[in-house]
C-alpha atoms as a printed R data frame, in Angstrom:
    type eleno elety resid chain resno       x       y       z
1   ATOM     1    CA   MET     A     1  39.719 111.912 -85.174
2   ATOM     2    CA   ASN     A     2  41.803 111.738 -82.148
3   ATOM     3    CA   LEU     A     3  42.639 109.401 -80.050
4   ATOM     4    CA   LEU     A     4  39.826 110.252 -77.271
5   ATOM     5    CA   GLY     A     5  37.446 110.025 -79.628
6   ATOM     6    CA   LYS     A     6  38.087 106.786 -80.658
7   ATOM     7    CA   ILE     A     7  37.860 105.684 -77.251
8   ATOM     8    CA   PHE     A     8  34.128 107.143 -76.450
9   ATOM     9    CA   THR     A     9  33.540 105.634 -80.277
10  ATOM    10    CA   VAL     A    10  34.087 102.203 -78.821
11  ATOM    11    CA   LEU     A    11  32.958 102.468 -75.220
12  ATOM    12    CA   ILE     A    12  29.764 103.762 -76.765
13  ATOM    13    CA   LEU     A    13  29.481 100.089 -79.434
14  ATOM    14    CA   LEU     A    14  30.435  98.546 -75.857
15  ATOM    15    CA   ALA     A    15  27.686  99.832 -74.005
16  ATOM    16    CA   SER     A    16  25.347  99.612 -76.818
17  ATOM    17    CA   VAL     A    17  25.993  96.296 -77.621
18  ATOM    18    CA   ALA     A    18  25.698  95.651 -73.705
19  ATOM    19    CA   LEU     A    19  22.045  97.189 -73.821
20  ATOM    20    CA   MET     A    20  20.577  95.180 -76.626
21  ATOM    21    CA   ILE     A    21  21.933  92.334 -74.764
22  ATOM    22    CA   ILE     A    22  20.192  93.614 -71.679
23  ATOM    23    CA   ALA     A    23  16.947  93.857 -73.250
24  ATOM    24    CA   MET     A    24  17.280  90.948 -75.326
25  ATOM    25    CA   PHE     A    25  16.992  88.986 -71.598
26  ATOM    26    CA   VAL     A    26  14.917  91.504 -70.688
27  ATOM    27    CA   TYR     A    27  12.395  90.002 -73.641
28  ATOM    28    CA   SER     A    28  13.482  87.126 -72.553
29  ATOM    29    CA   THR     A    29  12.075  87.269 -69.199
30  ATOM    30    CA   HIS     A    30   9.287  88.749 -69.438
31  ATOM    31    CA   ARG     A    31   5.693  87.847 -67.573
32  ATOM    32    CA   ASN     A    32   2.070  88.743 -68.093
33  ATOM    33    CA   TRP     A    33   2.401  89.333 -64.098
34  ATOM    34    CA   GLN     A    34  -1.735  89.417 -64.364
35  ATOM    35    CA   ASP     A    35  -1.650  86.215 -64.789
36  ATOM    36    CA   ALA     A    36   1.118  85.258 -62.580
37  ATOM    37    CA   TYR     A    37  -0.439  87.289 -59.679
38  ATOM    38    CA   ASN     A    38  -4.130  85.446 -60.698
39  ATOM    39    CA   GLN     A    39  -2.412  82.196 -60.434
40  ATOM    40    CA   LEU     A    40  -0.648  82.855 -57.506
41  ATOM    41    CA   ASN     A    41  -4.318  84.037 -55.597
42  ATOM    42    CA   THR     A    42  -6.136  80.874 -56.461
43  ATOM    43    CA   LYS     A    43  -3.416  79.247 -55.216
44  ATOM    44    CA   PHE     A    44  -3.840  80.859 -52.311
45  ATOM    45    CA   GLN     A    45  -7.142  80.466 -51.864
46  ATOM    46    CA   ALA     A    46  -6.581  76.974 -52.887
47  ATOM    47    CA   ALA     A    47  -3.957  76.655 -49.670
48  ATOM    48    CA   THR     A    48  -6.349  79.223 -47.715
49  ATOM    49    CA   ALA     A    49  -9.426  76.951 -48.154
50  ATOM    50    CA   ALA     A    50  -7.217  73.869 -47.088
51  ATOM    51    CA   ASN     A    51  -5.924  75.210 -44.147
52  ATOM    52    CA   ALA     A    52  -9.967  76.215 -43.202
53  ATOM    53    CA   ASN     A    53 -10.301  72.535 -44.053
54  ATOM    54    CA   ALA     A    54  -6.876  70.875 -41.963
55  ATOM    55    CA   GLU     A    55  -7.806  73.489 -39.154
56  ATOM    56    CA   ALA     A    56 -10.995  72.325 -38.946
57  ATOM    57    CA   GLN     A    57  -9.617  68.520 -39.101
58  ATOM    58    CA   TYR     A    58  -6.789  69.550 -36.280
59  ATOM    59    CA   LEU     A    59  -9.949  71.033 -33.980
60  ATOM    60    CA   ALA     A    60 -11.547  67.953 -34.636
61  ATOM    61    CA   GLN     A    61  -9.122  65.642 -34.037
62  ATOM    62    CA   ILE     A    62  -8.078  67.777 -30.807
63  ATOM    63    CA   SER     A    63 -11.957  67.181 -30.183
64  ATOM    64    CA   GLN     A    64 -11.808  63.481 -30.454
65  ATOM    65    CA   LEU     A    65  -8.438  63.153 -28.735
66  ATOM    66    CA   LYS     A    66  -9.326  64.764 -25.739
67  ATOM    67    CA   SER     A    67 -12.488  62.523 -25.777
68  ATOM    68    CA   GLU     A    68 -10.291  59.678 -25.921
69  ATOM    69    CA   GLN     A    69  -7.970  61.390 -23.528
70  ATOM    70    CA   SER     A    70 -10.674  61.615 -21.126
71  ATOM    71    CA   ALA     A    71 -12.239  58.359 -21.591
72  ATOM    72    CA   ALA     A    72  -8.793  56.609 -22.018
73  ATOM    73    CA   VAL     A    73  -8.370  59.121 -18.546
74  ATOM    74    CA   GLN     A    74 -11.450  56.954 -16.890
75  ATOM    75    CA   ASP     A    75  -9.950  53.867 -18.243
76  ATOM    76    CA   VAL     A    76  -6.714  54.197 -16.363
77  ATOM    77    CA   ALA     A    77  -8.731  55.334 -13.121
78  ATOM    78    CA   LYS     A    78 -10.958  52.224 -13.943
79  ATOM    79    CA   LEU     A    79  -7.734  50.295 -14.306
80  ATOM    80    CA   GLU     A    80  -5.871  51.516 -11.173
81  ATOM    81    CA   THR     A    81  -9.235  50.882  -9.051
82  ATOM    82    CA   GLU     A    82  -8.959  47.528 -10.407
83  ATOM    83    CA   ARG     A    83  -5.471  46.839  -9.666
84  ATOM    84    CA   ASN     A    84  -5.752  48.715  -6.068
85  ATOM    85    CA   LEU     A    85  -8.550  45.909  -5.869
86  ATOM    86    CA   ILE     A    86  -6.443  43.408  -7.390
87  ATOM    87    CA   VAL     A    87  -3.439  44.415  -4.935
88  ATOM    88    CA   SER     A    88  -5.632  44.219  -2.132
89  ATOM    89    CA   GLN     A    89  -6.855  40.609  -2.985
90  ATOM    90    CA   ASN     A    90  -2.539  39.485  -3.806
91  ATOM    91    CA   GLN     A    91  -1.840  40.627  -0.261
92  ATOM    92    CA   ALA     A    92  -5.134  38.769   1.349
93  ATOM    93    CA   ILE     A    93  -4.054  35.722  -1.254
94  ATOM    94    CA   GLN     A    94  -0.107  36.508   0.054
95  ATOM    95    CA   LYS     A    95  -1.350  36.316   3.572
96  ATOM    96    CA   GLU     A    96  -3.535  33.313   2.914
97  ATOM    97    CA   VAL     A    97  -0.978  31.606   1.498
98  ATOM    98    CA   ASP     A    98   1.983  32.504   4.517
99  ATOM    99    CA   GLU     A    99  -0.779  31.409   6.856
100 ATOM   100    CA   LEU     A   100  -1.106  28.485   4.605
101 ATOM   101    CA   ARG     A   101   2.698  27.617   4.450
102 ATOM   102    CA   ARG     A   102   2.280  28.046   8.486
103 ATOM   103    CA   ASP     A   103  -0.016  25.558   8.941
104 ATOM   104    CA   GLN     A   104   1.549  23.110   6.274
105 ATOM   105    CA   ALA     A   105   4.552  23.574   8.392
106 ATOM   106    CA   GLN     A   106   2.583  22.721  11.752
107 ATOM   107    CA   SER     A   107   0.537  20.065   9.740
108 ATOM   108    CA   VAL     A   108   4.285  18.533   8.367
109 ATOM   109    CA   ALA     A   109   6.051  18.575  12.206
110 ATOM   110    CA   LEU     A   110   3.249  17.029  13.306
111 ATOM   111    CA   VAL     A   111   3.117  14.296  10.960
112 ATOM   112    CA   LYS     A   112   6.637  13.503  11.527
113 ATOM   113    CA   ALA     A   113   6.137  13.427  15.346
114 ATOM   114    CA   THR     A   114   2.617  11.294  14.797
115 ATOM   115    CA   GLU     A   115   5.127   9.019  12.422
116 ATOM   116    CA   GLU     A   116   8.187   8.743  14.873
117 ATOM   117    CA   ASN     A   117   5.232   7.675  18.040
118 ATOM   118    CA   ILE     A   118   3.393   5.470  15.352
119 ATOM   119    CA   ASN     A   119   7.102   3.854  15.173
120 ATOM   120    CA   ARG     A   120   7.663   4.178  18.973
121 ATOM   121    CA   LEU     A   121   4.097   2.392  19.552
122 ATOM   122    CA   THR     A   122   4.745  -0.472  16.804
123 ATOM   123    CA   GLN     A   123   7.876  -1.170  18.618
124 ATOM   124    CA   GLU     A   124   6.226  -0.949  21.832
125 ATOM   125    CA   VAL     A   125   3.180  -3.026  20.313
126 ATOM   126    CA   THR     A   126   5.498  -5.897  18.632
127 ATOM   127    CA   GLY     A   127   7.209  -6.095  21.741
128 ATOM   128    CA   LEU     A   128   4.160  -6.276  23.985
129 ATOM   129    CA   ARG     A   129   3.085  -8.945  21.388
130 ATOM   130    CA   ASP     A   130   6.155 -10.810  21.361
131 ATOM   131    CA   SER     A   131   5.520 -10.782  25.053
132 ATOM   132    CA   ILE     A   132   2.171 -11.855  25.415
133 ATOM   133    CA   ARG     A   133   2.304 -14.603  22.505
134 ATOM   134    CA   VAL     A   134   5.864 -15.933  24.486
135 ATOM   135    CA   ALA     A   135   3.049 -15.597  27.947
136 ATOM   136    CA   GLN     A   136   0.529 -17.260  26.061
137 ATOM   137    CA   GLN     A   137   2.487 -20.256  24.946
138 ATOM   138    CA   GLU     A   138   3.955 -20.505  28.596
139 ATOM   139    CA   ARG     A   139   0.402 -20.493  29.967
140 ATOM   140    CA   ASP     A   140  -1.346 -22.677  27.192
141 ATOM   141    CA   GLU     A   141   2.027 -25.583  28.000
142 ATOM   142    CA   GLN     A   142   1.807 -24.766  31.818
143 ATOM   143    CA   PHE     A   143  -2.367 -24.796  31.304
144 ATOM   144    CA   HIS     A   144  -1.780 -28.752  29.252
145 ATOM   145    CA   THR     A   145   0.905 -29.809  31.794
146 ATOM   146    CA   THR     A   146  -1.953 -28.576  34.320
147 ATOM   147    CA   LEU     A   147  -4.574 -30.264  32.649
148 ATOM   148    CA   LYS     A   148  -2.481 -33.950  31.694
149 ATOM   149    CA   ALA     A   149  -1.445 -33.813  34.817
150 ATOM   150    CA   THR     A   150  -5.023 -33.335  36.247
151 ATOM   151    CA   SER     A   151  -6.239 -35.887  33.843
152 ATOM   152    CA   GLU     A   152  -3.460 -38.606  34.638
153 ATOM   153    CA   LEU     A   153  -4.254 -37.827  38.345
154 ATOM   154    CA   HIS     A   154  -7.874 -39.011  37.846
155 ATOM   155    CA   SER     A   155  -7.207 -41.542  35.724
156 ATOM   156    CA   VAL     A   156  -4.502 -42.898  37.749
157 ATOM   157    CA   GLY     A   157  -6.570 -42.307  41.246
158 ATOM   158    CA   GLY     A   158  -9.695 -44.319  39.037
159 ATOM   159    CA   GLN     A   159  -7.354 -46.423  37.955
160 ATOM   160    CA   LEU     A   160  -6.008 -46.757  41.851
161 ATOM   161    CA   GLN     A   161  -9.276 -47.611  43.152
162 ATOM   162    CA   GLN     A   162 -10.002 -49.907  40.048
163 ATOM   163    CA   LEU     A   163  -6.423 -51.869  40.746
164 ATOM   164    CA   GLU     A   164  -7.135 -52.579  44.122
165 ATOM   165    CA   GLU     A   165 -10.695 -52.988  43.505
166 ATOM   166    CA   ARG     A   166  -9.651 -55.822  41.097
167 ATOM   167    CA   SER     A   167  -6.893 -56.724  43.467
168 ATOM   168    CA   SER     A   168  -9.166 -57.791  46.063
169 ATOM   169    CA   GLN     A   169 -11.384 -59.723  43.534
170 ATOM   170    CA   ILE     A   170  -8.581 -62.029  42.175
171 ATOM   171    CA   VAL     A   171  -6.664 -61.924  45.683
172 ATOM   172    CA   ALA     A   172 -10.293 -63.871  46.743
173 ATOM   173    CA   GLN     A   173 -10.247 -65.624  43.297
174 ATOM   174    CA   LEU     A   174  -6.413 -66.554  43.748
175 ATOM   175    CA   ALA     A   175  -7.442 -68.222  47.041
176 ATOM   176    CA   ASP     A   176 -10.474 -70.306  45.669
177 ATOM   177    CA   VAL     A   177  -8.881 -71.078  42.607
178 ATOM   178    CA   THR     A   178  -5.154 -71.704  44.490
179 ATOM   179    CA   ALA     A   179  -7.231 -74.147  46.960
180 ATOM   180    CA   LYS     A   180  -9.185 -75.904  43.701
181 ATOM   181    CA   ALA     A   181  -6.426 -76.455  42.121
182 ATOM   182    CA   THR     A   182  -4.156 -78.311  45.255
183 ATOM   183    CA   GLU     A   183  -7.120 -80.467  45.910
184 ATOM   184    CA   GLY     A   184  -7.224 -80.882  42.303
185 ATOM   185    CA   GLY     A   185  -3.545 -81.786  41.701
186 ATOM   186    CA   VAL     A   186  -3.065 -78.971  39.412
187 ATOM   187    CA   ASP     A   187   1.010 -77.875  39.517
188 ATOM   188    CA   LEU     A   188   0.311 -73.769  39.451
189 ATOM   189    CA   GLN     A   189   4.042 -72.643  38.390
190 ATOM   190    CA   GLY     A   190   3.602 -72.939  34.960
191 ATOM   191    CA   GLU     A   191   1.672 -69.723  33.291
192 ATOM   192    CA   PHE     A   192  -1.572 -69.599  32.094
193 ATOM   193    CA   VAL     A   193  -3.056 -67.346  29.432
194 ATOM   194    CA   PRO     A   194  -6.775 -66.367  29.067
195 ATOM   195    CA   ARG     A   195  -8.608 -66.698  26.267
196 ATOM   196    CA   VAL     A   196  -9.417 -62.734  25.836
197 ATOM   197    CA   ARG     A   197 -11.070 -61.603  22.097
198 ATOM   198    CA   GLY     A   198 -11.983 -57.765  21.639
199 ATOM   199    CA   LYS     A   199 -11.561 -55.040  18.721
200 ATOM   200    CA   VAL     A   200  -9.545 -52.355  18.152
201 ATOM   201    CA   SER     A   201 -10.631 -48.780  18.892
202 ATOM   202    CA   LYS     A   202  -8.357 -46.668  17.615
203 ATOM   203    CA   LEU     A   203  -4.801 -46.481  15.401
204 ATOM   204    CA   ARG     A   204  -2.135 -43.591  15.551
205 ATOM   205    CA   ARG     A   205   1.479 -43.662  14.320
206 ATOM   206    CA   SER     A   206   4.580 -42.948  16.605
207 ATOM   207    CA   THR     A   207   7.838 -42.694  16.552
208 ATOM   208    CA   GLU     A   208   7.482 -46.783  17.513
209 ATOM   209    CA   GLY     A   209   5.924 -47.299  14.404
210 ATOM   210    CA   LEU     A   210   1.622 -48.169  14.016
211 ATOM   211    CA   LEU     A   211  -0.516 -48.314  17.488
212 ATOM   212    CA   ILE     A   212  -3.610 -50.016  18.056
213 ATOM   213    CA   GLU     A   213  -5.881 -49.197  20.802
214 ATOM   214    CA   ILE     A   214  -7.781 -52.518  22.245
215 ATOM   215    CA   THR     A   215 -10.530 -52.573  24.494
216 ATOM   216    CA   VAL     A   216  -9.611 -55.028  26.509
217 ATOM   217    CA   GLY     A   217  -6.941 -53.983  29.863
218 ATOM   218    CA   ALA     A   218  -5.598 -55.436  32.378
219 ATOM   219    CA   ASP     A   219  -8.985 -56.570  34.482
220 ATOM   220    CA   ASP     A   220  -9.729 -58.944  30.874
221 ATOM   221    CA   GLY     A   221  -5.443 -61.054  31.506
222 ATOM   222    CA   ILE     A   222  -3.872 -58.479  29.118
223 ATOM   223    CA   ARG     A   223  -0.350 -57.514  30.187
224 ATOM   224    CA   PRO     A   224   2.811 -55.724  28.548
225 ATOM   225    CA   GLY     A   225   4.441 -58.058  26.902
226 ATOM   226    CA   GLN     A   226   2.321 -59.983  25.548
227 ATOM   227    CA   ASN     A   227   1.503 -60.610  21.865
228 ATOM   228    CA   ILE     A   228  -2.034 -60.575  20.319
229 ATOM   229    CA   GLU     A   229  -3.346 -61.331  17.202
230 ATOM   230    CA   ILE     A   230  -5.329 -59.630  15.027
231 ATOM   231    CA   PHE     A   231  -7.886 -60.154  12.372
232 ATOM   232    CA   ARG     A   232 -11.146 -59.938  10.241
233 ATOM   233    CA   GLY     A   233 -13.567 -62.268   9.806
234 ATOM   234    CA   ASP     A   234 -12.104 -65.471   8.939
235 ATOM   235    CA   ARG     A   235  -8.727 -63.483   7.293
236 ATOM   236    CA   TYR     A   236  -5.329 -62.848   9.375
237 ATOM   237    CA   LEU     A   237  -4.452 -59.623   9.272
238 ATOM   238    CA   GLY     A   238  -0.930 -59.239  11.657
239 ATOM   239    CA   ARG     A   239   0.585 -59.506  15.728
240 ATOM   240    CA   ALA     A   240   0.578 -56.756  18.105
241 ATOM   241    CA   GLU     A   241   3.240 -56.358  21.009
242 ATOM   242    CA   ILE     A   242   1.611 -54.816  23.824
243 ATOM   243    CA   MET     A   243   3.291 -51.824  25.105
244 ATOM   244    CA   ARG     A   244   0.929 -50.486  28.176
245 ATOM   245    CA   ALA     A   245  -2.286 -52.252  29.868
246 ATOM   246    CA   ASP     A   246  -5.044 -50.283  31.785
247 ATOM   247    CA   PRO     A   247  -7.601 -51.907  33.134
248 ATOM   248    CA   ASP     A   248  -9.686 -51.531  30.753
249 ATOM   249    CA   ARG     A   249  -8.046 -51.034  27.546
250 ATOM   250    CA   ALA     A   250  -4.186 -51.791  25.991
251 ATOM   251    CA   VAL     A   251  -1.851 -50.363  23.670
252 ATOM   252    CA   GLY     A   252  -0.219 -52.160  21.342
253 ATOM   253    CA   ARG     A   253   2.654 -51.800  18.819
254 ATOM   254    CA   ILE     A   254   2.005 -53.868  14.843
255 ATOM   255    CA   LEU     A   255   4.986 -56.066  14.554
256 ATOM   256    CA   ARG     A   256   5.893 -55.854  10.558
257 ATOM   257    CA   GLU     A   257   7.376 -59.207   9.975
258 ATOM   258    CA   PHE     A   258   4.039 -60.169  11.004
259 ATOM   259    CA   GLN     A   259   1.573 -57.936   9.555
260 ATOM   260    CA   GLN     A   260  -0.600 -59.154   6.659
261 ATOM   261    CA   GLY     A   261  -2.929 -56.628   5.386
262 ATOM   262    CA   GLN     A   262  -4.517 -53.087   6.557
263 ATOM   263    CA   ILE     A   263  -6.105 -52.958   9.418
264 ATOM   264    CA   GLN     A   264  -8.677 -50.763  10.566
265 ATOM   265    CA   GLU     A   265 -10.657 -49.789  13.027
266 ATOM   266    CA   ASN     A   266 -13.330 -52.422  14.577
267 ATOM   267    CA   ASP     A   267 -11.545 -55.288  13.391
268 ATOM   268    CA   ASP     A   268 -10.859 -57.966  16.375
269 ATOM   269    CA   VAL     A   269  -8.163 -59.017  18.286
270 ATOM   270    CA   ALA     A   270  -7.687 -62.058  20.133
271 ATOM   271    CA   THR     A   271  -4.373 -63.755  22.868
272 ATOM   272    CA   LYS     A   272  -2.922 -66.162  22.114
273 ATOM   273    CA   LEU     A   273  -2.708 -69.107  24.683
274 ATOM   274    CA   ARG     A   274   1.137 -68.106  25.663
275 ATOM   275    CA   VAL     A   275   3.265 -65.446  26.135
276 ATOM   276    CA   GLY     A   276   5.231 -65.051  22.402
């Protein structure tokens, strides 16, 4: 055998080995294509049924979504209508708020002007009250002065008339007494204080002390500077000095150094025989 034959022999051996390996591989991967087809067909039918079911669900969902979309569109339209209504109401409310703010600003300005006017009027009223008070005080003082002057004028007029009448009587009495005393030899140069009794009619206090008013006066012989004794029954109460004597009454000041009891209205008073 030559070299070429050996080469071919080796090649044939290698080819045989390769075919044997391929045959073994093909045998190991051999399948039952009928079973595979049946399995694939079953899967295909299941997939087709699942696809039909899914398509039906899809169509149902599409229909439901369209219904929901239509309802949503209606809801959106309704909400849009409500929104427009709310916007209109909001605009109306805003307009009212603006008007209220303008009214409030006008009210604030009016209140401020009113407060200023009230303050001005209050000041004017205070000034007028002060003026009225001063005028009333002046009027009252003038009225009291006029009333006092009128009362004093009437009193003085009455006293003057009484004094004139009493003077005429006294002059006549004095002439008669003088004549009788001269005939009887009586010395007329000395002073004589008649015995007079009366009552305490009023008491009042002043800066000069406790003053009393008595029911006897100049017509009864009471003179300023004269002392009178005060008593109640058998109890001696004190002494008073006559400060003013009117025709039918007199005013005296209690001499504290002679006071021996509480002096009251209706206590008795009597003159001394001479000026103390």
